[in-house]
Amino acid sequence: SEDGWKDLINYHNEVVGFFSLVCNAFNNEDESSTRKIYDEATRLNDLADQVRKAHLDRMKSGSCSALPALTFSDMAVAL
């Protein structure tokens, strides 16, 4: 569904931003970023839970058929 794509794209962008944050901290040997990285990882885990819940809600309502649902799940897990 369109909402599913929006969720995946948003989550992907968040993961890319997190990856950039971690890479920058690693490359600059910035130990002070540890707390920020931890907090951001926690936020991303919460966001992933929201994405999964929205996906299940779409499946329950019938707005998402089986094959797209499976594809969505595979893509979300890969992120």
PDB file of N, CA and C in Angstrom:
ATOM      1  N   SER A   1       0.832  -1.190   0.000  1.00  0.00           N
ATOM      2  CA  SER A   1       0.000   0.000   0.000  1.00  0.00           C
ATOM      3  C   SER A   1       0.877   1.253   0.000  1.00  0.00           C
ATOM      4  N   GLU A   2       0.258   2.354  -0.326  1.00  0.00           N
ATOM      5  CA  GLU A   2       0.998   3.620  -0.339  1.00  0.00           C
ATOM      6  C   GLU A   2       1.517   3.967   1.058  1.00  0.00           C
ATOM      7  N   ASP A   3       0.710   3.701   2.079  1.00  0.00           N
ATOM      8  CA  ASP A   3       1.158   3.967   3.449  1.00  0.00           C
ATOM      9  C   ASP A   3       2.350   3.088   3.824  1.00  0.00           C
ATOM     10  N   GLY A   4       2.332   1.845   3.359  1.00  0.00           N
ATOM     11  CA  GLY A   4       3.452   0.944   3.624  1.00  0.00           C
ATOM     12  C   GLY A   4       4.741   1.448   3.001  1.00  0.00           C
ATOM     13  N   TRP A   5       4.649   1.920   1.753  1.00  0.00           N
ATOM     14  CA  TRP A   5       5.835   2.471   1.089  1.00  0.00           C
ATOM     15  C   TRP A   5       6.354   3.694   1.831  1.00  0.00           C
ATOM     16  N   LYS A   6       5.436   4.547   2.269  1.00  0.00           N
ATOM     17  CA  LYS A   6       5.851   5.737   3.024  1.00  0.00           C
ATOM     18  C   LYS A   6       6.577   5.336   4.304  1.00  0.00           C
ATOM     19  N   ASP A   7       6.030   4.327   4.999  1.00  0.00           N
ATOM     20  CA  ASP A   7       6.674   3.847   6.220  1.00  0.00           C
ATOM     21  C   ASP A   7       8.073   3.316   5.935  1.00  0.00           C
ATOM     22  N   LEU A   8       8.199   2.501   4.876  1.00  0.00           N
ATOM     23  CA  LEU A   8       9.510   1.931   4.539  1.00  0.00           C
ATOM     24  C   LEU A   8      10.518   3.001   4.146  1.00  0.00           C
ATOM     25  N   ILE A   9      10.093   3.941   3.333  1.00  0.00           N
ATOM     26  CA  ILE A   9      11.008   5.003   2.889  1.00  0.00           C
ATOM     27  C   ILE A   9      11.445   5.848   4.075  1.00  0.00           C
ATOM     28  N   ASN A  10      10.507   6.202   4.934  1.00  0.00           N
ATOM     29  CA  ASN A  10      10.848   6.991   6.115  1.00  0.00           C
ATOM     30  C   ASN A  10      11.818   6.227   7.012  1.00  0.00           C
ATOM     31  N   TYR A  11      11.520   4.954   7.260  1.00  0.00           N
ATOM     32  CA  TYR A  11      12.391   4.156   8.117  1.00  0.00           C
ATOM     33  C   TYR A  11      13.778   3.990   7.488  1.00  0.00           C
ATOM     34  N   HIS A  12      13.822   3.761   6.196  1.00  0.00           N
ATOM     35  CA  HIS A  12      15.099   3.653   5.489  1.00  0.00           C
ATOM     36  C   HIS A  12      15.917   4.930   5.666  1.00  0.00           C
ATOM     37  N   ASN A  13      15.287   6.077   5.481  1.00  0.00           N
ATOM     38  CA  ASN A  13      15.998   7.350   5.641  1.00  0.00           C
ATOM     39  C   ASN A  13      16.529   7.521   7.059  1.00  0.00           C
ATOM     40  N   GLU A  14      15.755   7.091   8.033  1.00  0.00           N
ATOM     41  CA  GLU A  14      16.201   7.166   9.428  1.00  0.00           C
ATOM     42  C   GLU A  14      17.412   6.257   9.662  1.00  0.00           C
ATOM     43  N   VAL A  15      17.374   5.060   9.094  1.00  0.00           N
ATOM     44  CA  VAL A  15      18.493   4.122   9.246  1.00  0.00           C
ATOM     45  C   VAL A  15      19.748   4.669   8.572  1.00  0.00           C
ATOM     46  N   VAL A  16      19.600   5.261   7.396  1.00  0.00           N
ATOM     47  CA  VAL A  16      20.744   5.860   6.697  1.00  0.00           C
ATOM     48  C   VAL A  16      21.347   6.979   7.548  1.00  0.00           C
ATOM     49  N   GLY A  17      20.504   7.806   8.139  1.00  0.00           N
ATOM     50  CA  GLY A  17      20.994   8.871   9.014  1.00  0.00           C
ATOM     51  C   GLY A  17      21.736   8.318  10.215  1.00  0.00           C
ATOM     52  N   PHE A  18      21.213   7.247  10.794  1.00  0.00           N
ATOM     53  CA  PHE A  18      21.870   6.611  11.934  1.00  0.00           C
ATOM     54  C   PHE A  18      23.225   6.043  11.529  1.00  0.00           C
ATOM     55  N   PHE A  19      23.264   5.392  10.387  1.00  0.00           N
ATOM     56  CA  PHE A  19      24.520   4.833   9.886  1.00  0.00           C
ATOM     57  C   PHE A  19      25.558   5.937   9.705  1.00  0.00           C
ATOM     58  N   SER A  20      25.134   7.062   9.173  1.00  0.00           N
ATOM     59  CA  SER A  20      26.035   8.197   8.986  1.00  0.00           C
ATOM     60  C   SER A  20      26.559   8.698  10.332  1.00  0.00           C
ATOM     61  N   LEU A  21      25.675   8.793  11.315  1.00  0.00           N
ATOM     62  CA  LEU A  21      26.075   9.224  12.656  1.00  0.00           C
ATOM     63  C   LEU A  21      27.132   8.293  13.235  1.00  0.00           C
ATOM     64  N   VAL A  22      26.911   6.998  13.120  1.00  0.00           N
ATOM     65  CA  VAL A  22      27.852   6.010  13.653  1.00  0.00           C
ATOM     66  C   VAL A  22      29.184   6.075  12.906  1.00  0.00           C
ATOM     67  N   CYS A  23      29.136   6.177  11.581  1.00  0.00           N
ATOM     68  CA  CYS A  23      30.368   6.252  10.788  1.00  0.00           C
ATOM     69  C   CYS A  23      31.178   7.492  11.138  1.00  0.00           C
ATOM     70  N   ASN A  24      30.503   8.619  11.276  1.00  0.00           N
ATOM     71  CA  ASN A  24      31.209   9.852  11.627  1.00  0.00           C
ATOM     72  C   ASN A  24      31.860   9.745  12.999  1.00  0.00           C
ATOM     73  N   ALA A  25      31.149   9.192  13.954  1.00  0.00           N
ATOM     74  CA  ALA A  25      31.710   9.029  15.294  1.00  0.00           C
ATOM     75  C   ALA A  25      32.911   8.091  15.256  1.00  0.00           C
ATOM     76  N   PHE A  26      32.802   7.023  14.484  1.00  0.00           N
ATOM     77  CA  PHE A  26      33.905   6.066  14.376  1.00  0.00           C
ATOM     78  C   PHE A  26      35.111   6.698  13.690  1.00  0.00           C
ATOM     79  N   ASN A  27      34.877   7.365  12.564  1.00  0.00           N
ATOM     80  CA  ASN A  27      35.976   7.968  11.809  1.00  0.00           C
ATOM     81  C   ASN A  27      36.680   9.069  12.584  1.00  0.00           C
ATOM     82  N   ASN A  28      35.930   9.787  13.409  1.00  0.00           N
ATOM     83  CA  ASN A  28      36.511  10.880  14.190  1.00  0.00           C
ATOM     84  C   ASN A  28      36.939  10.437  15.580  1.00  0.00           C
ATOM     85  N   GLU A  29      36.797   9.137  15.853  1.00  0.00           N
ATOM     86  CA  GLU A  29      37.120   8.577  17.165  1.00  0.00           C
ATOM     87  C   GLU A  29      36.473   9.404  18.272  1.00  0.00           C
ATOM     88  N   ASP A  30      35.194   9.701  18.074  1.00  0.00           N
ATOM     89  CA  ASP A  30      34.439  10.567  18.970  1.00  0.00           C
ATOM     90  C   ASP A  30      33.666   9.734  19.989  1.00  0.00           C
ATOM     91  N   GLU A  31      34.303   9.482  21.120  1.00  0.00           N
ATOM     92  CA  GLU A  31      33.663   8.680  22.162  1.00  0.00           C
ATOM     93  C   GLU A  31      32.499   9.418  22.815  1.00  0.00           C
ATOM     94  N   SER A  32      32.485  10.731  22.714  1.00  0.00           N
ATOM     95  CA  SER A  32      31.407  11.499  23.342  1.00  0.00           C
ATOM     96  C   SER A  32      30.068  11.285  22.643  1.00  0.00           C
ATOM     97  N   SER A  33      30.088  10.728  21.447  1.00  0.00           N
ATOM     98  CA  SER A  33      28.846  10.475  20.705  1.00  0.00           C
ATOM     99  C   SER A  33      28.158   9.188  21.137  1.00  0.00           C
ATOM    100  N   THR A  34      28.777   8.448  22.035  1.00  0.00           N
ATOM    101  CA  THR A  34      28.243   7.150  22.433  1.00  0.00           C
ATOM    102  C   THR A  34      26.806   7.252  22.937  1.00  0.00           C
ATOM    103  N   ARG A  35      26.538   8.210  23.810  1.00  0.00           N
ATOM    104  CA  ARG A  35      25.185   8.353  24.369  1.00  0.00           C
ATOM    105  C   ARG A  35      24.187   8.734  23.277  1.00  0.00           C
ATOM    106  N   LYS A  36      24.594   9.627  22.390  1.00  0.00           N
ATOM    107  CA  LYS A  36      23.711  10.044  21.303  1.00  0.00           C
ATOM    108  C   LYS A  36      23.382   8.853  20.401  1.00  0.00           C
ATOM    109  N   ILE A  37      24.387   8.035  20.112  1.00  0.00           N
ATOM    110  CA  ILE A  37      24.178   6.849  19.274  1.00  0.00           C
ATOM    111  C   ILE A  37      23.233   5.873  19.971  1.00  0.00           C
ATOM    112  N   TYR A  38      23.441   5.669  21.258  1.00  0.00           N
ATOM    113  CA  TYR A  38      22.567   4.770  22.021  1.00  0.00           C
ATOM    114  C   TYR A  38      21.121   5.272  22.000  1.00  0.00           C
ATOM    115  N   ASP A  39      20.943   6.560  22.259  1.00  0.00           N
ATOM    116  CA  ASP A  39      19.595   7.140  22.261  1.00  0.00           C
ATOM    117  C   ASP A  39      18.941   7.026  20.887  1.00  0.00           C
ATOM    118  N   GLU A  40      19.718   7.259  19.845  1.00  0.00           N
ATOM    119  CA  GLU A  40      19.188   7.175  18.485  1.00  0.00           C
ATOM    120  C   GLU A  40      18.825   5.729  18.135  1.00  0.00           C
ATOM    121  N   ALA A  41      19.635   4.776  18.578  1.00  0.00           N
ATOM    122  CA  ALA A  41      19.333   3.361  18.337  1.00  0.00           C
ATOM    123  C   ALA A  41      18.029   2.975  19.031  1.00  0.00           C
ATOM    124  N   THR A  42      17.837   3.464  20.232  1.00  0.00           N
ATOM    125  CA  THR A  42      16.595   3.206  20.961  1.00  0.00           C
ATOM    126  C   THR A  42      15.406   3.804  20.219  1.00  0.00           C
ATOM    127  N   ARG A  43      15.561   5.024  19.727  1.00  0.00           N
ATOM    128  CA  ARG A  43      14.494   5.682  18.972  1.00  0.00           C
ATOM    129  C   ARG A  43      14.167   4.894  17.702  1.00  0.00           C
ATOM    130  N   LEU A  44      15.207   4.405  17.012  1.00  0.00           N
ATOM    131  CA  LEU A  44      14.984   3.618  15.797  1.00  0.00           C
ATOM    132  C   LEU A  44      14.279   2.299  16.101  1.00  0.00           C
ATOM    133  N   ASN A  45      14.614   1.679  17.214  1.00  0.00           N
ATOM    134  CA  ASN A  45      13.916   0.448  17.608  1.00  0.00           C
ATOM    135  C   ASN A  45      12.436   0.726  17.857  1.00  0.00           C
ATOM    136  N   ASP A  46      12.149   1.846  18.505  1.00  0.00           N
ATOM    137  CA  ASP A  46      10.753   2.229  18.737  1.00  0.00           C
ATOM    138  C   ASP A  46      10.040   2.503  17.413  1.00  0.00           C
ATOM    139  N   LEU A  47      10.730   3.174  16.501  1.00  0.00           N
ATOM    140  CA  LEU A  47      10.152   3.459  15.188  1.00  0.00           C
ATOM    141  C   LEU A  47       9.881   2.161  14.428  1.00  0.00           C
ATOM    142  N   ALA A  48      10.794   1.207  14.519  1.00  0.00           N
ATOM    143  CA  ALA A  48      10.601  -0.092  13.861  1.00  0.00           C
ATOM    144  C   ALA A  48       9.363  -0.791  14.418  1.00  0.00           C
ATOM    145  N   ASP A  49       9.161  -0.694  15.730  1.00  0.00           N
ATOM    146  CA  ASP A  49       7.961  -1.278  16.334  1.00  0.00           C
ATOM    147  C   ASP A  49       6.701  -0.622  15.777  1.00  0.00           C
ATOM    148  N   GLN A  50       6.734   0.692  15.605  1.00  0.00           N
ATOM    149  CA  GLN A  50       5.587   1.417  15.050  1.00  0.00           C
ATOM    150  C   GLN A  50       5.320   0.991  13.606  1.00  0.00           C
ATOM    151  N   VAL A  51       6.391   0.819  12.829  1.00  0.00           N
ATOM    152  CA  VAL A  51       6.249   0.395  11.433  1.00  0.00           C
ATOM    153  C   VAL A  51       5.628  -0.996  11.371  1.00  0.00           C
ATOM    154  N   ARG A  52       6.100  -1.899  12.228  1.00  0.00           N
ATOM    155  CA  ARG A  52       5.548  -3.259  12.260  1.00  0.00           C
ATOM    156  C   ARG A  52       4.076  -3.249  12.677  1.00  0.00           C
ATOM    157  N   LYS A  53       3.741  -2.446  13.680  1.00  0.00           N
ATOM    158  CA  LYS A  53       2.349  -2.369  14.129  1.00  0.00           C
ATOM    159  C   LYS A  53       1.455  -1.821  13.023  1.00  0.00           C
ATOM    160  N   ALA A  54       1.900  -0.776  12.347  1.00  0.00           N
ATOM    161  CA  ALA A  54       1.108  -0.214  11.245  1.00  0.00           C
ATOM    162  C   ALA A  54       0.913  -1.255  10.146  1.00  0.00           C
ATOM    163  N   HIS A  55       1.948  -2.043   9.884  1.00  0.00           N
ATOM    164  CA  HIS A  55       1.869  -3.100   8.873  1.00  0.00           C
ATOM    165  C   HIS A  55       0.828  -4.149   9.273  1.00  0.00           C
ATOM    166  N   LEU A  56       0.876  -4.578  10.522  1.00  0.00           N
ATOM    167  CA  LEU A  56      -0.100  -5.563  10.998  1.00  0.00           C
ATOM    168  C   LEU A  56      -1.517  -5.003  10.938  1.00  0.00           C
ATOM    169  N   ASP A  57      -1.665  -3.735  11.273  1.00  0.00           N
ATOM    170  CA  ASP A  57      -2.989  -3.101  11.188  1.00  0.00           C
ATOM    171  C   ASP A  57      -3.500  -3.088   9.749  1.00  0.00           C
ATOM    172  N   ARG A  58      -2.604  -2.811   8.796  1.00  0.00           N
ATOM    173  CA  ARG A  58      -3.007  -2.826   7.383  1.00  0.00           C
ATOM    174  C   ARG A  58      -3.417  -4.231   6.954  1.00  0.00           C
ATOM    175  N   MET A  59      -2.676  -5.231   7.427  1.00  0.00           N
ATOM    176  CA  MET A  59      -3.022  -6.613   7.078  1.00  0.00           C
ATOM    177  C   MET A  59      -4.377  -6.999   7.672  1.00  0.00           C
ATOM    178  N   LYS A  60      -4.607  -6.627   8.923  1.00  0.00           N
ATOM    179  CA  LYS A  60      -5.872  -6.967   9.586  1.00  0.00           C
ATOM    180  C   LYS A  60      -7.058  -6.300   8.902  1.00  0.00           C
ATOM    181  N   SER A  61      -6.844  -5.088   8.409  1.00  0.00           N
ATOM    182  CA  SER A  61      -7.944  -4.358   7.771  1.00  0.00           C
ATOM    183  C   SER A  61      -8.187  -4.819   6.335  1.00  0.00           C
ATOM    184  N   GLY A  62      -7.257  -5.625   5.803  1.00  0.00           N
ATOM    185  CA  GLY A  62      -7.398  -6.122   4.441  1.00  0.00           C
ATOM    186  C   GLY A  62      -6.884  -5.174   3.382  1.00  0.00           C
ATOM    187  N   SER A  63      -6.227  -4.096   3.801  1.00  0.00           N
ATOM    188  CA  SER A  63      -5.717  -3.139   2.811  1.00  0.00           C
ATOM    189  C   SER A  63      -4.372  -3.559   2.234  1.00  0.00           C
ATOM    190  N   CYS A  64      -3.878  -4.714   2.667  1.00  0.00           N
ATOM    191  CA  CYS A  64      -2.593  -5.218   2.172  1.00  0.00           C
ATOM    192  C   CYS A  64      -2.747  -6.715   1.920  1.00  0.00           C
ATOM    193  N   SER A  65      -2.531  -7.145   0.680  1.00  0.00           N
ATOM    194  CA  SER A  65      -2.665  -8.565   0.348  1.00  0.00           C
ATOM    195  C   SER A  65      -1.400  -9.335   0.719  1.00  0.00           C
ATOM    196  N   ALA A  66      -1.451 -10.641   0.593  1.00  0.00           N
ATOM    197  CA  ALA A  66      -0.403 -11.527   1.110  1.00  0.00           C
ATOM    198  C   ALA A  66       0.980 -11.277   0.511  1.00  0.00           C
ATOM    199  N   LEU A  67       1.094 -11.230  -0.809  1.00  0.00           N
ATOM    200  CA  LEU A  67       2.414 -11.079  -1.427  1.00  0.00           C
ATOM    201  C   LEU A  67       3.057  -9.732  -1.085  1.00  0.00           C
ATOM    202  N   PRO A  68       2.351  -8.618  -1.227  1.00  0.00           N
ATOM    203  CA  PRO A  68       2.960  -7.354  -0.803  1.00  0.00           C
ATOM    204  C   PRO A  68       3.286  -7.340   0.690  1.00  0.00           C
ATOM    205  N   ALA A  69       2.465  -7.997   1.501  1.00  0.00           N
ATOM    206  CA  ALA A  69       2.729  -8.054   2.941  1.00  0.00           C
ATOM    207  C   ALA A  69       4.031  -8.783   3.225  1.00  0.00           C
ATOM    208  N   LEU A  70       4.254  -9.882   2.532  1.00  0.00           N
ATOM    209  CA  LEU A  70       5.489 -10.642   2.707  1.00  0.00           C
ATOM    210  C   LEU A  70       6.694  -9.834   2.240  1.00  0.00           C
ATOM    211  N   THR A  71       6.553  -9.166   1.115  1.00  0.00           N
ATOM    212  CA  THR A  71       7.637  -8.326   0.592  1.00  0.00           C
ATOM    213  C   THR A  71       7.957  -7.208   1.570  1.00  0.00           C
ATOM    214  N   PHE A  72       6.925  -6.560   2.090  1.00  0.00           N
ATOM    215  CA  PHE A  72       7.117  -5.490   3.068  1.00  0.00           C
ATOM    216  C   PHE A  72       7.879  -6.011   4.279  1.00  0.00           C
ATOM    217  N   SER A  73       7.449  -7.153   4.805  1.00  0.00           N
ATOM    218  CA  SER A  73       8.105  -7.731   5.978  1.00  0.00           C
ATOM    219  C   SER A  73       9.574  -8.021   5.708  1.00  0.00           C
ATOM    220  N   ASP A  74       9.863  -8.602   4.568  1.00  0.00           N
ATOM    221  CA  ASP A  74      11.255  -8.905   4.211  1.00  0.00           C
ATOM    222  C   ASP A  74      12.093  -7.633   4.123  1.00  0.00           C
ATOM    223  N   MET A  75      11.536  -6.604   3.514  1.00  0.00           N
ATOM    224  CA  MET A  75      12.278  -5.350   3.366  1.00  0.00           C
ATOM    225  C   MET A  75      12.491  -4.679   4.720  1.00  0.00           C
ATOM    226  N   ALA A  76      11.479  -4.683   5.559  1.00  0.00           N
ATOM    227  CA  ALA A  76      11.593  -4.057   6.874  1.00  0.00           C
ATOM    228  C   ALA A  76      12.639  -4.764   7.728  1.00  0.00           C
ATOM    229  N   VAL A  77      12.654  -6.087   7.678  1.00  0.00           N
ATOM    230  CA  VAL A  77      13.641  -6.849   8.446  1.00  0.00           C
ATOM    231  C   VAL A  77      15.053  -6.569   7.939  1.00  0.00           C
ATOM    232  N   ALA A  78      15.196  -6.416   6.626  1.00  0.00           N
ATOM    233  CA  ALA A  78      16.518  -6.169   6.043  1.00  0.00           C
ATOM    234  C   ALA A  78      17.101  -4.837   6.498  1.00  0.00           C
ATOM    235  N   LEU A  79      16.245  -3.884   6.823  1.00  0.00           N
ATOM    236  CA  LEU A  79      16.738  -2.589   7.289  1.00  0.00           C
ATOM    237  C   LEU A  79      17.252  -2.725   8.692  1.00  0.00           C
TER     238      LEU A  79
END
